[in-house]
Amino acid sequence: MKNDFERIFEFTIELDRLKAILRKTKPSGLDRYENTAEHSWQVCLLALTLTEHSVWPVDPARVVELLLVHDIPEIDAGDQIVYAVSDGVQENERAAAERIFGLLPEQQGERLLSLWNEFTLRQTAEARFAYAMDRLMPVLHNIYNNGQSWQENHIPLKKVLSVNSVIGDTCPEVWLHIKARVQELAANGFFSHQG
């Protein structure tokens, strides 16, 4: 039987697999796709810098906890572009979350699974803010890469604005700025699919 340290270390090494999960966006100035581990780190820092712009008071440490665990199920379920509707994604992610957090000692596994559930349900101010930051990070990559993943995946402007409007629900000032930047890209022809 494994002791707690062995279980914690096994879980930690399992997280290495996030480094192999490629997303649809490329880091600014690089000609490769970012991985989920990079995204998780960067979105945590983005959230820390924007907490004061949330319409609700949020606990920055709690937001970071949510963001650190939110994509861990991608180890098994892979990354799904937010603009695509796929059957079974939630069930696959839940099974993955239970397996991966189940590697930990019971109390720690339950705590991290609870954080993942909180992010997924988006019923707390911290979860709504964390989700908005998760939406904002790939938008920023697209803005600074001339709509790279939107163009590659044929995502229309209307869908970009509707899917990411949750940023405005949480951080209206941020959304006004971002929406203007996205519309500037549209004006410059970076959205070939307008449907």
JSON list of C-alpha atoms in Angstrom, two decimals:
[
{"chain": "A", "resi": 1, "resn": "MET", "atom": "CA", "xyz": [0.00, 0.00, 0.00]},
{"chain": "A", "resi": 2, "resn": "LYS", "atom": "CA", "xyz": [1.30, 3.44, -0.95]},
{"chain": "A", "resi": 3, "resn": "ASN", "atom": "CA", "xyz": [1.99, 5.97, 1.78]},
{"chain": "A", "resi": 4, "resn": "ASP", "atom": "CA", "xyz": [0.75, 9.58, 1.50]},
{"chain": "A", "resi": 5, "resn": "PHE", "atom": "CA", "xyz": [4.06, 10.88, 0.19]},
{"chain": "A", "resi": 6, "resn": "GLU", "atom": "CA", "xyz": [4.12, 8.30, -2.61]},
{"chain": "A", "resi": 7, "resn": "ARG", "atom": "CA", "xyz": [0.55, 9.21, -3.57]},
{"chain": "A", "resi": 8, "resn": "ILE", "atom": "CA", "xyz": [1.34, 12.94, -3.60]},
{"chain": "A", "resi": 9, "resn": "PHE", "atom": "CA", "xyz": [4.45, 12.38, -5.70]},
{"chain": "A", "resi": 10, "resn": "GLU", "atom": "CA", "xyz": [2.58, 10.10, -8.11]},
{"chain": "A", "resi": 11, "resn": "PHE", "atom": "CA", "xyz": [-0.09, 12.79, -8.55]},
{"chain": "A", "resi": 12, "resn": "THR", "atom": "CA", "xyz": [2.57, 15.47, -9.07]},
{"chain": "A", "resi": 13, "resn": "ILE", "atom": "CA", "xyz": [4.37, 13.44, -11.73]},
{"chain": "A", "resi": 14, "resn": "GLU", "atom": "CA", "xyz": [1.00, 12.67, -13.40]},
{"chain": "A", "resi": 15, "resn": "LEU", "atom": "CA", "xyz": [0.65, 16.45, -13.84]},
{"chain": "A", "resi": 16, "resn": "ASP", "atom": "CA", "xyz": [3.67, 16.34, -16.17]},
{"chain": "A", "resi": 17, "resn": "ARG", "atom": "CA", "xyz": [1.24, 15.04, -18.77]},
{"chain": "A", "resi": 18, "resn": "LEU", "atom": "CA", "xyz": [-0.38, 18.51, -18.92]},
{"chain": "A", "resi": 19, "resn": "LYS", "atom": "CA", "xyz": [2.82, 19.67, -20.63]},
{"chain": "A", "resi": 20, "resn": "ALA", "atom": "CA", "xyz": [1.97, 17.40, -23.57]},
{"chain": "A", "resi": 21, "resn": "ILE", "atom": "CA", "xyz": [-1.63, 18.58, -23.99]},
{"chain": "A", "resi": 22, "resn": "LEU", "atom": "CA", "xyz": [-1.56, 21.11, -26.80]},
{"chain": "A", "resi": 23, "resn": "ARG", "atom": "CA", "xyz": [-4.12, 23.88, -26.99]},
{"chain": "A", "resi": 24, "resn": "LYS", "atom": "CA", "xyz": [-5.33, 25.72, -30.08]},
{"chain": "A", "resi": 25, "resn": "THR", "atom": "CA", "xyz": [-3.50, 28.99, -29.41]},
{"chain": "A", "resi": 26, "resn": "LYS", "atom": "CA", "xyz": [0.14, 29.84, -29.89]},
{"chain": "A", "resi": 27, "resn": "PRO", "atom": "CA", "xyz": [2.12, 31.86, -27.37]},
{"chain": "A", "resi": 28, "resn": "SER", "atom": "CA", "xyz": [2.76, 35.38, -28.62]},
{"chain": "A", "resi": 29, "resn": "GLY", "atom": "CA", "xyz": [5.73, 35.47, -30.96]},
{"chain": "A", "resi": 30, "resn": "LEU", "atom": "CA", "xyz": [6.19, 31.69, -31.07]},
{"chain": "A", "resi": 31, "resn": "ASP", "atom": "CA", "xyz": [5.40, 29.30, -33.88]},
{"chain": "A", "resi": 32, "resn": "ARG", "atom": "CA", "xyz": [4.18, 26.44, -31.70]},
{"chain": "A", "resi": 33, "resn": "TYR", "atom": "CA", "xyz": [1.01, 25.72, -29.78]},
{"chain": "A", "resi": 34, "resn": "GLU", "atom": "CA", "xyz": [0.94, 26.34, -26.05]},
{"chain": "A", "resi": 35, "resn": "ASN", "atom": "CA", "xyz": [0.41, 23.45, -23.68]},
{"chain": "A", "resi": 36, "resn": "THR", "atom": "CA", "xyz": [-2.10, 23.28, -20.87]},
{"chain": "A", "resi": 37, "resn": "ALA", "atom": "CA", "xyz": [0.53, 23.62, -18.14]},
{"chain": "A", "resi": 38, "resn": "GLU", "atom": "CA", "xyz": [1.69, 26.91, -19.65]},
{"chain": "A", "resi": 39, "resn": "HIS", "atom": "CA", "xyz": [-1.89, 28.11, -19.88]},
{"chain": "A", "resi": 40, "resn": "SER", "atom": "CA", "xyz": [-2.59, 27.27, -16.24]},
{"chain": "A", "resi": 41, "resn": "TRP", "atom": "CA", "xyz": [0.43, 29.20, -15.02]},
{"chain": "A", "resi": 42, "resn": "GLN", "atom": "CA", "xyz": [-0.23, 32.23, -17.20]},
{"chain": "A", "resi": 43, "resn": "VAL", "atom": "CA", "xyz": [-3.95, 32.49, -16.46]},
{"chain": "A", "resi": 44, "resn": "CYS", "atom": "CA", "xyz": [-3.17, 32.43, -12.73]},
{"chain": "A", "resi": 45, "resn": "LEU", "atom": "CA", "xyz": [-0.92, 35.46, -13.09]},
{"chain": "A", "resi": 46, "resn": "LEU", "atom": "CA", "xyz": [-3.45, 37.21, -15.31]},
{"chain": "A", "resi": 47, "resn": "ALA", "atom": "CA", "xyz": [-6.11, 36.68, -12.66]},
{"chain": "A", "resi": 48, "resn": "LEU", "atom": "CA", "xyz": [-3.88, 38.04, -9.90]},
{"chain": "A", "resi": 49, "resn": "THR", "atom": "CA", "xyz": [-3.35, 41.23, -11.88]},
{"chain": "A", "resi": 50, "resn": "LEU", "atom": "CA", "xyz": [-7.05, 41.78, -12.60]},
{"chain": "A", "resi": 51, "resn": "THR", "atom": "CA", "xyz": [-8.83, 40.85, -9.34]},
{"chain": "A", "resi": 52, "resn": "GLU", "atom": "CA", "xyz": [-9.41, 44.50, -8.50]},
{"chain": "A", "resi": 53, "resn": "HIS", "atom": "CA", "xyz": [-11.47, 44.84, -11.70]},
{"chain": "A", "resi": 54, "resn": "SER", "atom": "CA", "xyz": [-13.99, 42.18, -10.70]},
{"chain": "A", "resi": 55, "resn": "VAL", "atom": "CA", "xyz": [-17.54, 43.40, -10.10]},
{"chain": "A", "resi": 56, "resn": "TRP", "atom": "CA", "xyz": [-17.58, 41.16, -7.00]},
{"chain": "A", "resi": 57, "resn": "PRO", "atom": "CA", "xyz": [-15.01, 41.01, -4.24]},
{"chain": "A", "resi": 58, "resn": "VAL", "atom": "CA", "xyz": [-12.91, 37.89, -4.82]},
{"chain": "A", "resi": 59, "resn": "ASP", "atom": "CA", "xyz": [-10.26, 36.10, -2.81]},
{"chain": "A", "resi": 60, "resn": "PRO", "atom": "CA", "xyz": [-7.19, 36.04, -5.11]},
{"chain": "A", "resi": 61, "resn": "ALA", "atom": "CA", "xyz": [-5.75, 32.94, -3.46]},
{"chain": "A", "resi": 62, "resn": "ARG", "atom": "CA", "xyz": [-9.00, 31.05, -4.00]},
{"chain": "A", "resi": 63, "resn": "VAL", "atom": "CA", "xyz": [-9.10, 32.16, -7.64]},
{"chain": "A", "resi": 64, "resn": "VAL", "atom": "CA", "xyz": [-5.56, 30.84, -8.17]},
{"chain": "A", "resi": 65, "resn": "GLU", "atom": "CA", "xyz": [-6.50, 27.51, -6.54]},
{"chain": "A", "resi": 66, "resn": "LEU", "atom": "CA", "xyz": [-9.44, 27.16, -8.93]},
{"chain": "A", "resi": 67, "resn": "LEU", "atom": "CA", "xyz": [-7.32, 28.02, -11.95]},
{"chain": "A", "resi": 68, "resn": "LEU", "atom": "CA", "xyz": [-4.56, 25.62, -10.96]},
{"chain": "A", "resi": 69, "resn": "VAL", "atom": "CA", "xyz": [-6.94, 22.66, -10.93]},
{"chain": "A", "resi": 70, "resn": "HIS", "atom": "CA", "xyz": [-9.45, 23.60, -13.65]},
{"chain": "A", "resi": 71, "resn": "ASP", "atom": "CA", "xyz": [-7.65, 21.98, -16.59]},
{"chain": "A", "resi": 72, "resn": "ILE", "atom": "CA", "xyz": [-6.13, 18.94, -14.86]},
{"chain": "A", "resi": 73, "resn": "PRO", "atom": "CA", "xyz": [-8.77, 16.60, -16.37]},
{"chain": "A", "resi": 74, "resn": "GLU", "atom": "CA", "xyz": [-7.35, 17.45, -19.80]},
{"chain": "A", "resi": 75, "resn": "ILE", "atom": "CA", "xyz": [-4.68, 14.85, -19.00]},
{"chain": "A", "resi": 76, "resn": "ASP", "atom": "CA", "xyz": [-7.28, 12.22, -19.90]},
{"chain": "A", "resi": 77, "resn": "ALA", "atom": "CA", "xyz": [-9.96, 14.20, -21.74]},
{"chain": "A", "resi": 78, "resn": "GLY", "atom": "CA", "xyz": [-7.74, 16.42, -23.89]},
{"chain": "A", "resi": 79, "resn": "ASP", "atom": "CA", "xyz": [-8.30, 20.08, -24.65]},
{"chain": "A", "resi": 80, "resn": "GLN", "atom": "CA", "xyz": [-11.59, 21.08, -26.26]},
{"chain": "A", "resi": 81, "resn": "ILE", "atom": "CA", "xyz": [-11.84, 24.41, -28.03]},
{"chain": "A", "resi": 82, "resn": "VAL", "atom": "CA", "xyz": [-14.54, 26.39, -26.26]},
{"chain": "A", "resi": 83, "resn": "TYR", "atom": "CA", "xyz": [-16.29, 27.29, -29.53]},
{"chain": "A", "resi": 84, "resn": "ALA", "atom": "CA", "xyz": [-17.04, 23.66, -30.41]},
{"chain": "A", "resi": 85, "resn": "VAL", "atom": "CA", "xyz": [-19.93, 21.70, -28.95]},
{"chain": "A", "resi": 86, "resn": "SER", "atom": "CA", "xyz": [-18.94, 18.12, -28.19]},
{"chain": "A", "resi": 87, "resn": "ASP", "atom": "CA", "xyz": [-21.09, 15.41, -26.69]},
{"chain": "A", "resi": 88, "resn": "GLY", "atom": "CA", "xyz": [-19.75, 13.68, -23.63]},
{"chain": "A", "resi": 89, "resn": "VAL", "atom": "CA", "xyz": [-17.07, 16.25, -22.78]},
{"chain": "A", "resi": 90, "resn": "GLN", "atom": "CA", "xyz": [-18.41, 16.96, -19.28]},
{"chain": "A", "resi": 91, "resn": "GLU", "atom": "CA", "xyz": [-18.71, 13.27, -18.46]},
{"chain": "A", "resi": 92, "resn": "ASN", "atom": "CA", "xyz": [-15.19, 12.59, -19.74]},
{"chain": "A", "resi": 93, "resn": "GLU", "atom": "CA", "xyz": [-13.77, 15.49, -17.75]},
{"chain": "A", "resi": 94, "resn": "ARG", "atom": "CA", "xyz": [-15.59, 14.39, -14.58]},
{"chain": "A", "resi": 95, "resn": "ALA", "atom": "CA", "xyz": [-14.26, 10.83, -14.91]},
{"chain": "A", "resi": 96, "resn": "ALA", "atom": "CA", "xyz": [-10.77, 12.22, -15.50]},
{"chain": "A", "resi": 97, "resn": "ALA", "atom": "CA", "xyz": [-11.01, 14.54, -12.49]},
{"chain": "A", "resi": 98, "resn": "GLU", "atom": "CA", "xyz": [-12.10, 11.68, -10.25]},
{"chain": "A", "resi": 99, "resn": "ARG", "atom": "CA", "xyz": [-9.29, 9.43, -11.47]},
{"chain": "A", "resi": 100, "resn": "ILE", "atom": "CA", "xyz": [-6.52, 12.01, -11.25]},
{"chain": "A", "resi": 101, "resn": "PHE", "atom": "CA", "xyz": [-7.51, 13.59, -7.94]},
{"chain": "A", "resi": 102, "resn": "GLY", "atom": "CA", "xyz": [-8.09, 10.04, -6.68]},
{"chain": "A", "resi": 103, "resn": "LEU", "atom": "CA", "xyz": [-4.33, 9.48, -6.91]},
{"chain": "A", "resi": 104, "resn": "LEU", "atom": "CA", "xyz": [-3.93, 11.71, -3.86]},
{"chain": "A", "resi": 105, "resn": "PRO", "atom": "CA", "xyz": [-4.55, 10.81, -0.24]},
{"chain": "A", "resi": 106, "resn": "GLU", "atom": "CA", "xyz": [-8.33, 10.91, 0.25]},
{"chain": "A", "resi": 107, "resn": "GLN", "atom": "CA", "xyz": [-8.63, 14.25, 2.05]},
{"chain": "A", "resi": 108, "resn": "GLN", "atom": "CA", "xyz": [-6.40, 16.09, -0.43]},
{"chain": "A", "resi": 109, "resn": "GLY", "atom": "CA", "xyz": [-8.05, 14.44, -3.42]},
{"chain": "A", "resi": 110, "resn": "GLU", "atom": "CA", "xyz": [-11.49, 15.42, -2.20]},
{"chain": "A", "resi": 111, "resn": "ARG", "atom": "CA", "xyz": [-10.35, 19.01, -1.64]},
{"chain": "A", "resi": 112, "resn": "LEU", "atom": "CA", "xyz": [-8.96, 19.37, -5.17]},
{"chain": "A", "resi": 113, "resn": "LEU", "atom": "CA", "xyz": [-11.99, 17.68, -6.69]},
{"chain": "A", "resi": 114, "resn": "SER", "atom": "CA", "xyz": [-14.17, 20.11, -4.74]},
{"chain": "A", "resi": 115, "resn": "LEU", "atom": "CA", "xyz": [-12.19, 23.03, -6.20]},
{"chain": "A", "resi": 116, "resn": "TRP", "atom": "CA", "xyz": [-12.59, 21.59, -9.69]},
{"chain": "A", "resi": 117, "resn": "ASN", "atom": "CA", "xyz": [-16.35, 21.22, -9.11]},
{"chain": "A", "resi": 118, "resn": "GLU", "atom": "CA", "xyz": [-16.55, 24.81, -7.88]},
{"chain": "A", "resi": 119, "resn": "PHE", "atom": "CA", "xyz": [-14.85, 26.08, -11.03]},
{"chain": "A", "resi": 120, "resn": "THR", "atom": "CA", "xyz": [-17.08, 23.93, -13.24]},
{"chain": "A", "resi": 121, "resn": "LEU", "atom": "CA", "xyz": [-20.35, 24.99, -11.58]},
{"chain": "A", "resi": 122, "resn": "ARG", "atom": "CA", "xyz": [-19.42, 28.71, -11.49]},
{"chain": "A", "resi": 123, "resn": "GLN", "atom": "CA", "xyz": [-21.70, 29.48, -8.57]},
{"chain": "A", "resi": 124, "resn": "THR", "atom": "CA", "xyz": [-19.21, 31.47, -6.48]},
{"chain": "A", "resi": 125, "resn": "ALA", "atom": "CA", "xyz": [-17.74, 34.88, -7.28]},
{"chain": "A", "resi": 126, "resn": "GLU", "atom": "CA", "xyz": [-14.27, 33.31, -7.39]},
{"chain": "A", "resi": 127, "resn": "ALA", "atom": "CA", "xyz": [-15.37, 30.62, -9.84]},
{"chain": "A", "resi": 128, "resn": "ARG", "atom": "CA", "xyz": [-17.10, 33.13, -12.14]},
{"chain": "A", "resi": 129, "resn": "PHE", "atom": "CA", "xyz": [-14.04, 35.37, -12.07]},
{"chain": "A", "resi": 130, "resn": "ALA", "atom": "CA", "xyz": [-11.69, 32.42, -12.67]},
{"chain": "A", "resi": 131, "resn": "TYR", "atom": "CA", "xyz": [-13.81, 31.30, -15.62]},
{"chain": "A", "resi": 132, "resn": "ALA", "atom": "CA", "xyz": [-13.73, 34.81, -17.09]},
{"chain": "A", "resi": 133, "resn": "MET", "atom": "CA", "xyz": [-9.93, 34.81, -16.82]},
{"chain": "A", "resi": 134, "resn": "ASP", "atom": "CA", "xyz": [-9.85, 31.39, -18.49]},
{"chain": "A", "resi": 135, "resn": "ARG", "atom": "CA", "xyz": [-11.83, 32.90, -21.37]},
{"chain": "A", "resi": 136, "resn": "LEU", "atom": "CA", "xyz": [-9.68, 36.05, -21.46]},
{"chain": "A", "resi": 137, "resn": "MET", "atom": "CA", "xyz": [-6.27, 34.37, -21.80]},
{"chain": "A", "resi": 138, "resn": "PRO", "atom": "CA", "xyz": [-6.87, 32.77, -25.24]},
{"chain": "A", "resi": 139, "resn": "VAL", "atom": "CA", "xyz": [-8.55, 35.99, -26.41]},
{"chain": "A", "resi": 140, "resn": "LEU", "atom": "CA", "xyz": [-5.36, 37.84, -25.53]},
{"chain": "A", "resi": 141, "resn": "HIS", "atom": "CA", "xyz": [-3.29, 35.29, -27.43]},
{"chain": "A", "resi": 142, "resn": "ASN", "atom": "CA", "xyz": [-5.52, 35.79, -30.46]},
{"chain": "A", "resi": 143, "resn": "ILE", "atom": "CA", "xyz": [-5.36, 39.56, -30.23]},
{"chain": "A", "resi": 144, "resn": "TYR", "atom": "CA", "xyz": [-1.57, 39.52, -30.09]},
{"chain": "A", "resi": 145, "resn": "ASN", "atom": "CA", "xyz": [-1.33, 36.83, -32.80]},
{"chain": "A", "resi": 146, "resn": "ASN", "atom": "CA", "xyz": [-3.74, 38.45, -35.29]},
{"chain": "A", "resi": 147, "resn": "GLY", "atom": "CA", "xyz": [-6.56, 36.01, -34.59]},
{"chain": "A", "resi": 148, "resn": "GLN", "atom": "CA", "xyz": [-4.39, 32.91, -35.15]},
{"chain": "A", "resi": 149, "resn": "SER", "atom": "CA", "xyz": [-6.59, 30.22, -33.58]},
{"chain": "A", "resi": 150, "resn": "TRP", "atom": "CA", "xyz": [-9.82, 31.92, -34.65]},
{"chain": "A", "resi": 151, "resn": "GLN", "atom": "CA", "xyz": [-8.63, 31.89, -38.25]},
{"chain": "A", "resi": 152, "resn": "GLU", "atom": "CA", "xyz": [-7.24, 28.34, -38.12]},
{"chain": "A", "resi": 153, "resn": "ASN", "atom": "CA", "xyz": [-10.48, 27.00, -36.61]},
{"chain": "A", "resi": 154, "resn": "HIS", "atom": "CA", "xyz": [-12.85, 29.18, -38.69]},
{"chain": "A", "resi": 155, "resn": "ILE", "atom": "CA", "xyz": [-14.41, 30.86, -35.67]},
{"chain": "A", "resi": 156, "resn": "PRO", "atom": "CA", "xyz": [-16.72, 33.74, -36.64]},
{"chain": "A", "resi": 157, "resn": "LEU", "atom": "CA", "xyz": [-16.64, 37.11, -34.89]},
{"chain": "A", "resi": 158, "resn": "LYS", "atom": "CA", "xyz": [-20.18, 36.68, -33.59]},
{"chain": "A", "resi": 159, "resn": "LYS", "atom": "CA", "xyz": [-19.21, 33.46, -31.78]},
{"chain": "A", "resi": 160, "resn": "VAL", "atom": "CA", "xyz": [-16.03, 34.99, -30.36]},
{"chain": "A", "resi": 161, "resn": "LEU", "atom": "CA", "xyz": [-18.03, 37.85, -28.90]},
{"chain": "A", "resi": 162, "resn": "SER", "atom": "CA", "xyz": [-20.86, 35.72, -27.53]},
{"chain": "A", "resi": 163, "resn": "VAL", "atom": "CA", "xyz": [-18.71, 33.00, -25.96]},
{"chain": "A", "resi": 164, "resn": "ASN", "atom": "CA", "xyz": [-16.37, 35.51, -24.34]},
{"chain": "A", "resi": 165, "resn": "SER", "atom": "CA", "xyz": [-19.03, 37.95, -23.15]},
{"chain": "A", "resi": 166, "resn": "VAL", "atom": "CA", "xyz": [-18.70, 36.33, -19.70]},
{"chain": "A", "resi": 167, "resn": "ILE", "atom": "CA", "xyz": [-15.59, 38.47, -19.33]},
{"chain": "A", "resi": 168, "resn": "GLY", "atom": "CA", "xyz": [-17.90, 41.49, -19.35]},
{"chain": "A", "resi": 169, "resn": "ASP", "atom": "CA", "xyz": [-20.20, 39.96, -16.76]},
{"chain": "A", "resi": 170, "resn": "THR", "atom": "CA", "xyz": [-17.26, 39.82, -14.36]},
{"chain": "A", "resi": 171, "resn": "CYS", "atom": "CA", "xyz": [-14.97, 42.65, -15.50]},
{"chain": "A", "resi": 172, "resn": "PRO", "atom": "CA", "xyz": [-16.96, 45.16, -17.60]},
{"chain": "A", "resi": 173, "resn": "GLU", "atom": "CA", "xyz": [-14.05, 47.58, -18.07]},
{"chain": "A", "resi": 174, "resn": "VAL", "atom": "CA", "xyz": [-11.75, 44.80, -19.22]},
{"chain": "A", "resi": 175, "resn": "TRP", "atom": "CA", "xyz": [-14.39, 43.53, -21.66]},
{"chain": "A", "resi": 176, "resn": "LEU", "atom": "CA", "xyz": [-14.92, 46.98, -23.19]},
{"chain": "A", "resi": 177, "resn": "HIS", "atom": "CA", "xyz": [-11.20, 47.20, -23.90]},
{"chain": "A", "resi": 178, "resn": "ILE", "atom": "CA", "xyz": [-10.94, 43.62, -25.20]},
{"chain": "A", "resi": 179, "resn": "LYS", "atom": "CA", "xyz": [-14.10, 43.86, -27.30]},
{"chain": "A", "resi": 180, "resn": "ALA", "atom": "CA", "xyz": [-12.73, 46.97, -29.00]},
{"chain": "A", "resi": 181, "resn": "ARG", "atom": "CA", "xyz": [-9.49, 45.13, -29.79]},
{"chain": "A", "resi": 182, "resn": "VAL", "atom": "CA", "xyz": [-11.41, 42.15, -31.23]},
{"chain": "A", "resi": 183, "resn": "GLN", "atom": "CA", "xyz": [-13.55, 44.45, -33.35]},
{"chain": "A", "resi": 184, "resn": "GLU", "atom": "CA", "xyz": [-10.38, 46.14, -34.59]},
{"chain": "A", "resi": 185, "resn": "LEU", "atom": "CA", "xyz": [-9.16, 42.72, -35.79]},
{"chain": "A", "resi": 186, "resn": "ALA", "atom": "CA", "xyz": [-12.51, 42.22, -37.52]},
{"chain": "A", "resi": 187, "resn": "ALA", "atom": "CA", "xyz": [-12.20, 45.60, -39.23]},
{"chain": "A", "resi": 188, "resn": "ASN", "atom": "CA", "xyz": [-8.80, 44.52, -40.51]},
{"chain": "A", "resi": 189, "resn": "GLY", "atom": "CA", "xyz": [-10.25, 41.34, -42.06]},
{"chain": "A", "resi": 190, "resn": "PHE", "atom": "CA", "xyz": [-9.04, 38.75, -39.57]},
{"chain": "A", "resi": 191, "resn": "PHE", "atom": "CA", "xyz": [-12.43, 37.02, -39.46]},
{"chain": "A", "resi": 192, "resn": "SER", "atom": "CA", "xyz": [-13.18, 35.34, -42.76]},
{"chain": "A", "resi": 193, "resn": "HIS", "atom": "CA", "xyz": [-16.22, 33.55, -41.33]},
{"chain": "A", "resi": 194, "resn": "GLN", "atom": "CA", "xyz": [-18.83, 36.03, -40.20]},
{"chain": "A", "resi": 195, "resn": "GLY", "atom": "CA", "xyz": [-21.64, 33.52, -39.48]}
]
